[in-house]
Coordinates of N, CA and C and ligand atoms in Angstrom, one line a residue:
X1 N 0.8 -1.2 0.0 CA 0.0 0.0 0.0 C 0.9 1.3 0.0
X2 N 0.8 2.2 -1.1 CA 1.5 3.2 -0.9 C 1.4 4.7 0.0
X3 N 2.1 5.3 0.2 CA 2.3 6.0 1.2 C 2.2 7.4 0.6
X4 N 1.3 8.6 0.6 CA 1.7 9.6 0.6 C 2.5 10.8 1.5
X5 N 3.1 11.7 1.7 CA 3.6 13.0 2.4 C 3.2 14.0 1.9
X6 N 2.5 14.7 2.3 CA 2.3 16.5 1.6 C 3.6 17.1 2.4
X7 N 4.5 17.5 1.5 CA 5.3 18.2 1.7 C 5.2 19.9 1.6
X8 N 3.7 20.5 1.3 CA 3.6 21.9 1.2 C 2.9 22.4 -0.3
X9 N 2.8 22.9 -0.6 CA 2.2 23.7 -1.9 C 2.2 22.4 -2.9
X10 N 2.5 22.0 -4.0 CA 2.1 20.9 -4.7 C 3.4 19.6 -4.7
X11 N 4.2 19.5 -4.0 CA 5.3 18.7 -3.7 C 4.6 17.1 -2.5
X12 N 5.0 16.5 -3.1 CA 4.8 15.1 -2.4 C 5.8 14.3 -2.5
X13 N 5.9 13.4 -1.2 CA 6.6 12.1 -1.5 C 5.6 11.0 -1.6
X14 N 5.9 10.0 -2.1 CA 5.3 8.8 -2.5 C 6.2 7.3 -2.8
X15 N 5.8 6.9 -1.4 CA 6.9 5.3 -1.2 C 5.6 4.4 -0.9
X16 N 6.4 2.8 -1.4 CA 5.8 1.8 -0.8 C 7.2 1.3 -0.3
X17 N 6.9 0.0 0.0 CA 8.2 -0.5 0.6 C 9.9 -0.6 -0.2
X18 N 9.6 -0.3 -1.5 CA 10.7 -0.6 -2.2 C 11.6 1.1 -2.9
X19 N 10.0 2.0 -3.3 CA 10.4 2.8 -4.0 C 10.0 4.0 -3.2
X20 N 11.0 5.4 -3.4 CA 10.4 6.6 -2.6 C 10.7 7.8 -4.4
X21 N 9.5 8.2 -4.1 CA 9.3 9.4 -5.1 C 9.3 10.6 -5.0
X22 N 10.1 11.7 -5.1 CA 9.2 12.8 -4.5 C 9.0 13.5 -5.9
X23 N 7.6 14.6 -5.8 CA 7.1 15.4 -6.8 C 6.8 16.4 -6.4
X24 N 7.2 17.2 -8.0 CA 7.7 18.9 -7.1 C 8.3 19.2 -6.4
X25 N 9.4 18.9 -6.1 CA 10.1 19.4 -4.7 C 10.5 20.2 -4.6
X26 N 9.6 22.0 -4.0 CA 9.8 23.3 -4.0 C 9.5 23.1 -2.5
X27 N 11.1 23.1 -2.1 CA 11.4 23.5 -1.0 C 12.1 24.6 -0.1
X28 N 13.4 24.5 -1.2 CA 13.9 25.8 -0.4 C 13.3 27.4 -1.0
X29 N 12.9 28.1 -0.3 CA 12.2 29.1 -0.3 C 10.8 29.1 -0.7
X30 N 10.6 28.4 -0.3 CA 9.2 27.7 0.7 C 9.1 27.8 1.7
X31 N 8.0 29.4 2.0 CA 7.4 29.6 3.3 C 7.0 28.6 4.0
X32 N 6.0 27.4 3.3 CA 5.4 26.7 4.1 C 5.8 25.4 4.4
X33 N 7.4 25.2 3.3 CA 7.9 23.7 3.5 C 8.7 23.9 5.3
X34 N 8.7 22.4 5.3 CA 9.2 22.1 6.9 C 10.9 21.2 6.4
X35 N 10.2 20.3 5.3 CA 11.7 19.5 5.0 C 12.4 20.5 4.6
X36 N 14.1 20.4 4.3 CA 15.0 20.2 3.3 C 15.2 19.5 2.4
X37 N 15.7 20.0 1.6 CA 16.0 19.5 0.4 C 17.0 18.1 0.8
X38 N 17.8 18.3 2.0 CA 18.8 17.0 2.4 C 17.7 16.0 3.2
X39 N 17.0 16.3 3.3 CA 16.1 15.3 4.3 C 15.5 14.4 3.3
X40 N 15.2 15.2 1.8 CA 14.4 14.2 1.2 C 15.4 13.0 0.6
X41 N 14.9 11.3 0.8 CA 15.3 10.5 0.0 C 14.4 9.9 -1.0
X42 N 14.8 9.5 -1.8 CA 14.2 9.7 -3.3 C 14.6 8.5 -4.3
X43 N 14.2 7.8 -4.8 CA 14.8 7.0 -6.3 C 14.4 7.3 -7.3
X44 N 13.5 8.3 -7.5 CA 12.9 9.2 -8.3 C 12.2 10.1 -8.2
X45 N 12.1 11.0 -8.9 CA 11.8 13.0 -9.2 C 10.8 12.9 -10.0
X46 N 10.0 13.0 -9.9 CA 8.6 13.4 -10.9 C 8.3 14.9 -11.2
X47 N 8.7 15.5 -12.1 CA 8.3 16.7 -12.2 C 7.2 17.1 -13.0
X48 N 6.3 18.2 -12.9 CA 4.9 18.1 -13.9 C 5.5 19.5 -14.9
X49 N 5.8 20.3 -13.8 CA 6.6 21.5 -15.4 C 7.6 22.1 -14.4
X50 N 8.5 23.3 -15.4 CA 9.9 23.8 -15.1 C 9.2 25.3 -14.0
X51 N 8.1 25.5 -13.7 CA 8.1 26.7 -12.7 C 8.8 26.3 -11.5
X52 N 9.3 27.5 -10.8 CA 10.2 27.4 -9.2 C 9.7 26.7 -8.8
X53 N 8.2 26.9 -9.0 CA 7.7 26.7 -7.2 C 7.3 25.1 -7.3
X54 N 7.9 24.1 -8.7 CA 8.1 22.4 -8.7 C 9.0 22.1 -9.3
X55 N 10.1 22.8 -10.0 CA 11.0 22.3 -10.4 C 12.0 22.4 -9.0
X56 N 11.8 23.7 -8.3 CA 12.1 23.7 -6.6 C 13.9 23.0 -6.7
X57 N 14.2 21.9 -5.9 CA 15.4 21.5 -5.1 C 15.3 20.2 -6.4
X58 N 15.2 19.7 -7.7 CA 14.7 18.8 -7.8 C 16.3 18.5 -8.1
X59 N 17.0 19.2 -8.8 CA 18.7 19.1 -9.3 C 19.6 18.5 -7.9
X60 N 19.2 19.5 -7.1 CA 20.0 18.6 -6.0 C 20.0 17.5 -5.3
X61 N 18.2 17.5 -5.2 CA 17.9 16.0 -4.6 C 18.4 15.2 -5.6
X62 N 18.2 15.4 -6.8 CA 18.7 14.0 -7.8 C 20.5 13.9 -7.8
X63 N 20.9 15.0 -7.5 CA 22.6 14.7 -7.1 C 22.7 13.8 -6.2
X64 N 22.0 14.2 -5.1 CA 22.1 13.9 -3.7 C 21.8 12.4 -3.4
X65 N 20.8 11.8 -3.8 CA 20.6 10.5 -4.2 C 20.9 9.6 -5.3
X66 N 21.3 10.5 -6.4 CA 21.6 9.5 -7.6 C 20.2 8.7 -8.5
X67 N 19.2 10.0 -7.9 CA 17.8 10.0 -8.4 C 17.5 10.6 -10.0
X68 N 16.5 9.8 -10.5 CA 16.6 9.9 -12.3 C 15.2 10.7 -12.0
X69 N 15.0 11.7 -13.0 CA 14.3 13.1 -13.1 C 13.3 12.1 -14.3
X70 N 12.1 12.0 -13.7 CA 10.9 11.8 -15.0 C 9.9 12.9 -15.2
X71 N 10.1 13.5 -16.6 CA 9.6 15.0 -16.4 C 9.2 14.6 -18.3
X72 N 8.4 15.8 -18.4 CA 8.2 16.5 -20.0 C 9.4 16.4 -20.8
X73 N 9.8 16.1 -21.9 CA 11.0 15.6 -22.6 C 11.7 17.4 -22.7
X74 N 11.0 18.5 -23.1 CA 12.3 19.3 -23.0 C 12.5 19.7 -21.5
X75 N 11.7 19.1 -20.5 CA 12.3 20.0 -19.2 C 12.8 18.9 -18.7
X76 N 13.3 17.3 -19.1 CA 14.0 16.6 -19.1 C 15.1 16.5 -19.3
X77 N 15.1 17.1 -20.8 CA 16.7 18.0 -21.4 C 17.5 18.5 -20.7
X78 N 16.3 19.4 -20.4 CA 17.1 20.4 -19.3 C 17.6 20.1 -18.3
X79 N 17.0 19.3 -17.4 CA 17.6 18.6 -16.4 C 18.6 17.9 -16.9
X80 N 19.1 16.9 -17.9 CA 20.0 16.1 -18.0 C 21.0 17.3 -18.6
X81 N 20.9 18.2 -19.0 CA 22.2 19.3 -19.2 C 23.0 19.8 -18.0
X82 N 22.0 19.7 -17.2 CA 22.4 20.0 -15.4 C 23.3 19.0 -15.1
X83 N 23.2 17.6 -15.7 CA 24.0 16.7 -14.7 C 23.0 15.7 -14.4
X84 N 21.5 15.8 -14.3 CA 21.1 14.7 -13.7 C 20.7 13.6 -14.8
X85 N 20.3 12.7 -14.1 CA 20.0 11.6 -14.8 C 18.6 11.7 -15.4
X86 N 17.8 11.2 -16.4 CA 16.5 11.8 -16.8 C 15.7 10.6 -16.9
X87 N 14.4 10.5 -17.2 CA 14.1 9.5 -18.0 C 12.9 10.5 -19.1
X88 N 12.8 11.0 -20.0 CA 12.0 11.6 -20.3 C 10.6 11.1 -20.9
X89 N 9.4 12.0 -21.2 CA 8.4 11.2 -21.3 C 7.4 12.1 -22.1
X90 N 6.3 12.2 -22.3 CA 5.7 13.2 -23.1 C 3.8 12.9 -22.7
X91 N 3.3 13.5 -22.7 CA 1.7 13.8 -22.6 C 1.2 13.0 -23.4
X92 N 0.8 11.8 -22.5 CA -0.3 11.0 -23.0 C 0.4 9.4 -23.4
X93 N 1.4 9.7 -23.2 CA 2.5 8.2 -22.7 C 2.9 8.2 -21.4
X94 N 2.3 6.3 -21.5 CA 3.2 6.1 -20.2 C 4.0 5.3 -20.2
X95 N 4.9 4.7 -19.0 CA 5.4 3.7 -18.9 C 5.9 3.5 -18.1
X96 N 6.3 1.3 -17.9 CA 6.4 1.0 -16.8 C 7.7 0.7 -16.3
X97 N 7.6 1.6 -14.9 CA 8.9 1.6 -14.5 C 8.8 0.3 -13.6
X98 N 10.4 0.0 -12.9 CA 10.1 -0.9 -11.6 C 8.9 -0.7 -10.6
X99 N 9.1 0.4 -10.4 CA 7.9 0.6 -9.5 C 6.5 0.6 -9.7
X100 N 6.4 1.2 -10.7 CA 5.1 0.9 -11.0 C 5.0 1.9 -12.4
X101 N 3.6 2.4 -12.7 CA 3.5 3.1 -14.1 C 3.2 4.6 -13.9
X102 N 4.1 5.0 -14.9 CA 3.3 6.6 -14.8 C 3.2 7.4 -16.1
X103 N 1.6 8.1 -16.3 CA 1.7 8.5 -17.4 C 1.2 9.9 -16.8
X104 N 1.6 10.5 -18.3 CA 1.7 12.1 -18.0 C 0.3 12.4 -19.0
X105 N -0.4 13.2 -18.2 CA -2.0 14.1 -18.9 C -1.4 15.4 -19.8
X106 N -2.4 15.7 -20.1 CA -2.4 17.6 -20.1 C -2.7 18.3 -18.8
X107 N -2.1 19.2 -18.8 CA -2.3 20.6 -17.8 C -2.4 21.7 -18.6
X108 N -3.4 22.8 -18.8 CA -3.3 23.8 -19.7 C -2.5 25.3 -18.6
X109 N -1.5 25.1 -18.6 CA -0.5 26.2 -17.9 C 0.6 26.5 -18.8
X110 N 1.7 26.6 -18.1 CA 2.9 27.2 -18.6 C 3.7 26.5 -18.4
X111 N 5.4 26.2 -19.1 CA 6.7 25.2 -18.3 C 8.1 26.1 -18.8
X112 N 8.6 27.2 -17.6 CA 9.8 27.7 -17.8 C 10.6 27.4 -16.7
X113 N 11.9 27.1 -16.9 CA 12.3 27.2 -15.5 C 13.0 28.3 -15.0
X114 N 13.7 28.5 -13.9 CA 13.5 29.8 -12.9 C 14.5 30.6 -13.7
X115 N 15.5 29.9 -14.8 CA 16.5 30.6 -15.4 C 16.3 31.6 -16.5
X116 N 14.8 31.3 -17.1 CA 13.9 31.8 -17.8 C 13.7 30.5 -19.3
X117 N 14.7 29.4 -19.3 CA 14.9 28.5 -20.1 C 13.3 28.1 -20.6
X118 N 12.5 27.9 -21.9 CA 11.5 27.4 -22.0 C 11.4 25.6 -21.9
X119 N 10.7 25.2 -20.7 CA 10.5 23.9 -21.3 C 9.3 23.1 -21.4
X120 N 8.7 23.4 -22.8 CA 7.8 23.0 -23.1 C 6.5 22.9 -22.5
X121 N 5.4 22.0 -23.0 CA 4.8 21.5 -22.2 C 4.3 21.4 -20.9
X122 N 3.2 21.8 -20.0 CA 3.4 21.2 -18.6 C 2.2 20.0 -18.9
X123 N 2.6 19.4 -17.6 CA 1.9 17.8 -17.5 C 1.0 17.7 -16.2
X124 N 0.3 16.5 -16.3 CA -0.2 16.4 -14.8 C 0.4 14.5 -15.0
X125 N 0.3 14.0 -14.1 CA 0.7 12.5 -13.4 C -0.2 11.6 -13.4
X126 N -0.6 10.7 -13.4 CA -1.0 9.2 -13.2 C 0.1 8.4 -12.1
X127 N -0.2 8.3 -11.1 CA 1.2 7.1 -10.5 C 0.6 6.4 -10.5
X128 N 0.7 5.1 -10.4 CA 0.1 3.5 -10.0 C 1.5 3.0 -9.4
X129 N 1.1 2.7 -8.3 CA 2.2 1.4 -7.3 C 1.3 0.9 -6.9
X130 N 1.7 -0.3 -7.2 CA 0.9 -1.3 -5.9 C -0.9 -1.5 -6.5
X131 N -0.8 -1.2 -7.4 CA -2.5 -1.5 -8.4 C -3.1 0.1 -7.4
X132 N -2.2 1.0 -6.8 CA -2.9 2.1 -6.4 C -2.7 2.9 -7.5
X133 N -3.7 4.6 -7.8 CA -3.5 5.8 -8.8 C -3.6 6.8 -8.2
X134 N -2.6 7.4 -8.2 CA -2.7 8.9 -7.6 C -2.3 9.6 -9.1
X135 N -3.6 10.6 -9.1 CA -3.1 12.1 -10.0 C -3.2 12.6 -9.2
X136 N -1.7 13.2 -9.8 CA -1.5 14.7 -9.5 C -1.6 15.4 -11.1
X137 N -2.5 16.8 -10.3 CA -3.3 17.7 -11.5 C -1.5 19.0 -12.1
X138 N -1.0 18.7 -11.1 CA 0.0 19.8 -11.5 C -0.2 20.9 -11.3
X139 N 0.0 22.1 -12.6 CA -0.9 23.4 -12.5 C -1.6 23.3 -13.7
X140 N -2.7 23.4 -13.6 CA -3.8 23.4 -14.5 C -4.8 24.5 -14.2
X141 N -5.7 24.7 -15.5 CA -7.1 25.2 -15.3 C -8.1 23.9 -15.5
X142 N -8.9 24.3 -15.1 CA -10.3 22.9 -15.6 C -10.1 22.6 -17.1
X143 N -10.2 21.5 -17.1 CA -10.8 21.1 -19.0 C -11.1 19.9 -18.8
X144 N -12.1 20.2 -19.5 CA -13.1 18.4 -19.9 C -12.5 17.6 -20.1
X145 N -11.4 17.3 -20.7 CA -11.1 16.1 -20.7 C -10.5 15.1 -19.5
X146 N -10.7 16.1 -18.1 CA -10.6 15.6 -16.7 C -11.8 14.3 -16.7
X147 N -12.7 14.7 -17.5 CA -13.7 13.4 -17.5 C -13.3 12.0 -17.6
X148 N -12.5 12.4 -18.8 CA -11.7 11.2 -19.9 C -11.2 10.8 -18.8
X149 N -10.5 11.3 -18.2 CA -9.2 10.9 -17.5 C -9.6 10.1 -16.2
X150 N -10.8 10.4 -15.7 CA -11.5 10.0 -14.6 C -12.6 8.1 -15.0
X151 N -13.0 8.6 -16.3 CA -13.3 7.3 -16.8 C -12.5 6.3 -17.4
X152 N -11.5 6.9 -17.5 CA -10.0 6.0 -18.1 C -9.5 5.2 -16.8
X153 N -9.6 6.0 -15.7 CA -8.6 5.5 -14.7 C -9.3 5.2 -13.5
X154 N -9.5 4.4 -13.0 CA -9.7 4.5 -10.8 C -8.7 5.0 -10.2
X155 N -9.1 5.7 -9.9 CA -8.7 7.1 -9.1 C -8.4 7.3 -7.6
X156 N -7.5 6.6 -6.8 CA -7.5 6.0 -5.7 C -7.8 7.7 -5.0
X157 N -6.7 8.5 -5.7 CA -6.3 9.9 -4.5 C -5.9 10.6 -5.6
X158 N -6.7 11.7 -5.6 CA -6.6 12.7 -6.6 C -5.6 14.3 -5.6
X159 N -5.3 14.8 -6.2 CA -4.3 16.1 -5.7 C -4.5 17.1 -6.9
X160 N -5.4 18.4 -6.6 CA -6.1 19.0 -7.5 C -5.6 20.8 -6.6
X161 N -4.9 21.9 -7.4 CA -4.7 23.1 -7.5 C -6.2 23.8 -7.1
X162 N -6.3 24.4 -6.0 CA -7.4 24.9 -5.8 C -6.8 26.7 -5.2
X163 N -6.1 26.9 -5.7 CA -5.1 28.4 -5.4 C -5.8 29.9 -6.1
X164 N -6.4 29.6 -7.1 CA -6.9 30.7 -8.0 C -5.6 31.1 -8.6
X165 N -5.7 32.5 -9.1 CA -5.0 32.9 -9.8 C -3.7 32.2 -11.0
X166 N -3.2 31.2 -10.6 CA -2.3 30.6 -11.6 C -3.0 29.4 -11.9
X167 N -3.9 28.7 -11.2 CA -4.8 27.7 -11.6 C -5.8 27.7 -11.4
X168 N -6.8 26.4 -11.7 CA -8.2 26.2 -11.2 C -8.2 27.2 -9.9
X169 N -9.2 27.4 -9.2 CA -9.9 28.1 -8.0 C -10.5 27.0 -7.4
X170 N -11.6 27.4 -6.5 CA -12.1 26.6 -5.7 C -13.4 25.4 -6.6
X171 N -13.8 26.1 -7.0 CA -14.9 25.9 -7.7 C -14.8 25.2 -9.0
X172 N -13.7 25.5 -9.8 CA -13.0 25.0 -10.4 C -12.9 23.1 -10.0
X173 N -12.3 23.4 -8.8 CA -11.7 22.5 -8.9 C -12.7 21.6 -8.3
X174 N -13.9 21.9 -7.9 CA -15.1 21.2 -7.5 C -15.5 20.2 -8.6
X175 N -15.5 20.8 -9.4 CA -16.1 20.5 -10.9 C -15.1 19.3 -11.5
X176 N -13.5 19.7 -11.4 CA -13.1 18.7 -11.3 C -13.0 17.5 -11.0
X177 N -12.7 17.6 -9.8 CA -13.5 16.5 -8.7 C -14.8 15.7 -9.3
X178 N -15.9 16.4 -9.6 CA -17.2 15.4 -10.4 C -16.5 14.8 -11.7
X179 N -15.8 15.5 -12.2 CA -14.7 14.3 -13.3 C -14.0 13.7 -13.2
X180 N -13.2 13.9 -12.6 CA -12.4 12.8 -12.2 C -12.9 11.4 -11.2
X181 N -14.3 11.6 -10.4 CA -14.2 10.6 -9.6 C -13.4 9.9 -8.5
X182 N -12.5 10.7 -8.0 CA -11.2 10.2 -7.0 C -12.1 9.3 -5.7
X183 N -11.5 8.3 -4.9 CA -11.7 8.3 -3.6 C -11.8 8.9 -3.2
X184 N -10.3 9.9 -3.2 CA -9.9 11.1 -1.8 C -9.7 12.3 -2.8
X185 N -10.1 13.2 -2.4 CA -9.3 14.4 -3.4 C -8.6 15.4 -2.3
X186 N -7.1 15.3 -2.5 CA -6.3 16.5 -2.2 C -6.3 18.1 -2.0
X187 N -6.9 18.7 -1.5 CA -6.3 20.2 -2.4 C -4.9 20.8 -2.3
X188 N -4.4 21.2 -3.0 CA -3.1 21.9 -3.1 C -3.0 23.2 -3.7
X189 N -1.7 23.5 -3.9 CA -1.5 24.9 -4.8 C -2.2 26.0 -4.0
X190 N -2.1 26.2 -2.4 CA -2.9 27.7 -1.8 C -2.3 28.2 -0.6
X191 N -2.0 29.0 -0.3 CA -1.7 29.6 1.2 C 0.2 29.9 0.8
X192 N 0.3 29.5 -0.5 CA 1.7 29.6 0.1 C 2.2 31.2 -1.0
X193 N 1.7 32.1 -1.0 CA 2.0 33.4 -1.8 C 0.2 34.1 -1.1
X194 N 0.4 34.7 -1.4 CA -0.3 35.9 -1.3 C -1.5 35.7 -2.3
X195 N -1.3 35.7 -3.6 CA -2.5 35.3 -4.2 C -3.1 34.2 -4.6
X196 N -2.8 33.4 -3.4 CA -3.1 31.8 -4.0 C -4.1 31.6 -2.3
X197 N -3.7 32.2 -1.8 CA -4.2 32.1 -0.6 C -5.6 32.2 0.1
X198 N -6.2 30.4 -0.4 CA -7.7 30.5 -0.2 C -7.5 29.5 0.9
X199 N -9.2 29.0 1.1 CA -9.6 28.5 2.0 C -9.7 27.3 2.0
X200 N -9.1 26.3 2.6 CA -9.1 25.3 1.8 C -10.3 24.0 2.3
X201 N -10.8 24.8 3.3 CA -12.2 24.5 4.3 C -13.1 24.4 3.6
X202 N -13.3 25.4 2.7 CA -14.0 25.5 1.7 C -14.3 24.7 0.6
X203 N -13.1 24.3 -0.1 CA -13.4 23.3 -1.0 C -13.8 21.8 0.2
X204 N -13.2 22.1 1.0 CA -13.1 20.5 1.3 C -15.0 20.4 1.7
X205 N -15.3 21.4 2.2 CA -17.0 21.6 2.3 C -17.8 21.2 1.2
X206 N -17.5 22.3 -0.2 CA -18.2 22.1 -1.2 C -17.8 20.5 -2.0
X207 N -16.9 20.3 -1.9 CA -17.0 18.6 -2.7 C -17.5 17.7 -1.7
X208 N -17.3 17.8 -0.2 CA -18.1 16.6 0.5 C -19.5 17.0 0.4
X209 N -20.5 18.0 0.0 CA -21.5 17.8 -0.2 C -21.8 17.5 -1.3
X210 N -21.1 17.1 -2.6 CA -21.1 16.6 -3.7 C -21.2 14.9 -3.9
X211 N -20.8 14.5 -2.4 CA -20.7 13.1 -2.0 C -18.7 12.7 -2.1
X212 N -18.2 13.6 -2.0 CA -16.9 12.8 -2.2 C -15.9 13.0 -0.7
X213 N -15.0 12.7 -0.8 CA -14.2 12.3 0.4 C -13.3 13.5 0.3
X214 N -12.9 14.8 0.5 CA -11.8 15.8 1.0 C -10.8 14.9 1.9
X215 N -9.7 15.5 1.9 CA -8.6 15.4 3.0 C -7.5 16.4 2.8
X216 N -7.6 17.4 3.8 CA -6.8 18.3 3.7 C -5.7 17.9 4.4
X217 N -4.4 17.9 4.1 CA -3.1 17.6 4.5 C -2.4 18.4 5.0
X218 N -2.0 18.2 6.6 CA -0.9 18.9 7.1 C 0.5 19.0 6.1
X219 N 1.1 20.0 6.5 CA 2.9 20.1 5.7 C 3.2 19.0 7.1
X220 N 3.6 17.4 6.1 CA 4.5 16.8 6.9 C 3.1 15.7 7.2
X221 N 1.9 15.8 6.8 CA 1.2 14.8 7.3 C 0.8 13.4 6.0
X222 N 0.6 12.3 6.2 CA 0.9 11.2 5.4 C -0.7 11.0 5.2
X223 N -0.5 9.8 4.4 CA -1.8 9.2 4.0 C -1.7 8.0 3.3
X224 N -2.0 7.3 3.7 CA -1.8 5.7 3.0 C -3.5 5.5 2.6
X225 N -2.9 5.1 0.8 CA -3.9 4.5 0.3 C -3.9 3.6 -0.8
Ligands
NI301 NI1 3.3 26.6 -12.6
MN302 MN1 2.8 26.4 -9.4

């Protein structure tokens, strides 16, 4: 059974017994993270696009462990020009790794990284370990094809941007939530800037009267599903 950690704004780890993952890891200068960047162990980097606030510590943790970067094929580039190890991948392919499978969605945002470098594409996640699926939405706006993706997949634990301004909003992301179908849905992407900074009481209100399961996550609190 795999393990989740909310590590703060849209960064997670994700282990079962064999494998540890972390995604987005925007930690240092991160008001709201608690880890370091040295705390995290890792056998692999999941990145959804090149903004700060998820491409974050991802170069060092992958030095630091000898961890392989699975990202969008040019912000994979990018990373392997750095030095790290890559595996790259592209929107709407997946594939299986040891641990389990991961395909990459659409996200309708942006992917630069902090250097101003363009890299392509941003993505959202599928993980499967263990016959479990966690999406992660990345940064996105709503788009219908979250339906697809919801009837494509069982959806153990969904992790859905509910920040406004750079993504979906609250309501938004309600709406998602009825497409996608998750067990649990996450919120992320809020409280950590100034204009992202909603309620996240809120969503977790409006989707349980929808009939679905919320679980808002401490920085540092787990979730096994
Ligand atoms: Ni972004
Ligand atoms: Mn972001």
């Amino acid at each position: 059974m795999p393990k989740l950690t909310f590590l703060s704004h849209a960064a997670f780890l994700v282990e079962d017994e064999k494998t540890s993952i972390v995604i987005d890891p925007f930690l240092s200068g991160n008001p709201l993270a608690k880890a370091k960047p040295s705390d995290i162990k890792a056998d692999y980097i999941i990145l959804t696009h090149g903004h700060g606030d998820h491409f974050g510590d991802s170069l060092e943790i992958a030095r630091a462990n000898e961890a392989t970067i699975i990202a969008p094929n040019e912000l994979a580039l990018y990373c392997e020009s750095k030095g790290a190890k890559v595996h790259p991948m592209h929107i709407g392919g997946a594939f299986n790794f040891p641990f389990g499978r991961v395909k990459l969605t659409i996200a309708h945002h942006g992917s630069a990284v902090p250097d101003g470098t363009y890299t392509g594409e941003p993505s959202g996640v599928l993980l499967t370990m263990d016959d479990r699926t966690f999406y992660h939405a990345g940064d996105t706006g709503l788009f219908y094809d979250m339906k697809l993706i919801g009837e494509m997949n069982q959806i153990h634990v969904a992790a859905l941007p509910i920040g406004d301004n750079f993504t979906m909003g609250i309501d938004d992301a309600v709406k998602a939530t009825e497409f996608l179908q998750p067990e649990i849905v996450i919120p992320i992407h809020y409280k950590t800037f100034d204009v992202i900074d909603v309620d996240p009481e809120e969503f977790a209100s409006k989707v349980q009267s929808k009939g679905f399961k919320p679980k808002i996550l401490e920085v540092g609190e787990s979730l096994e599903y």
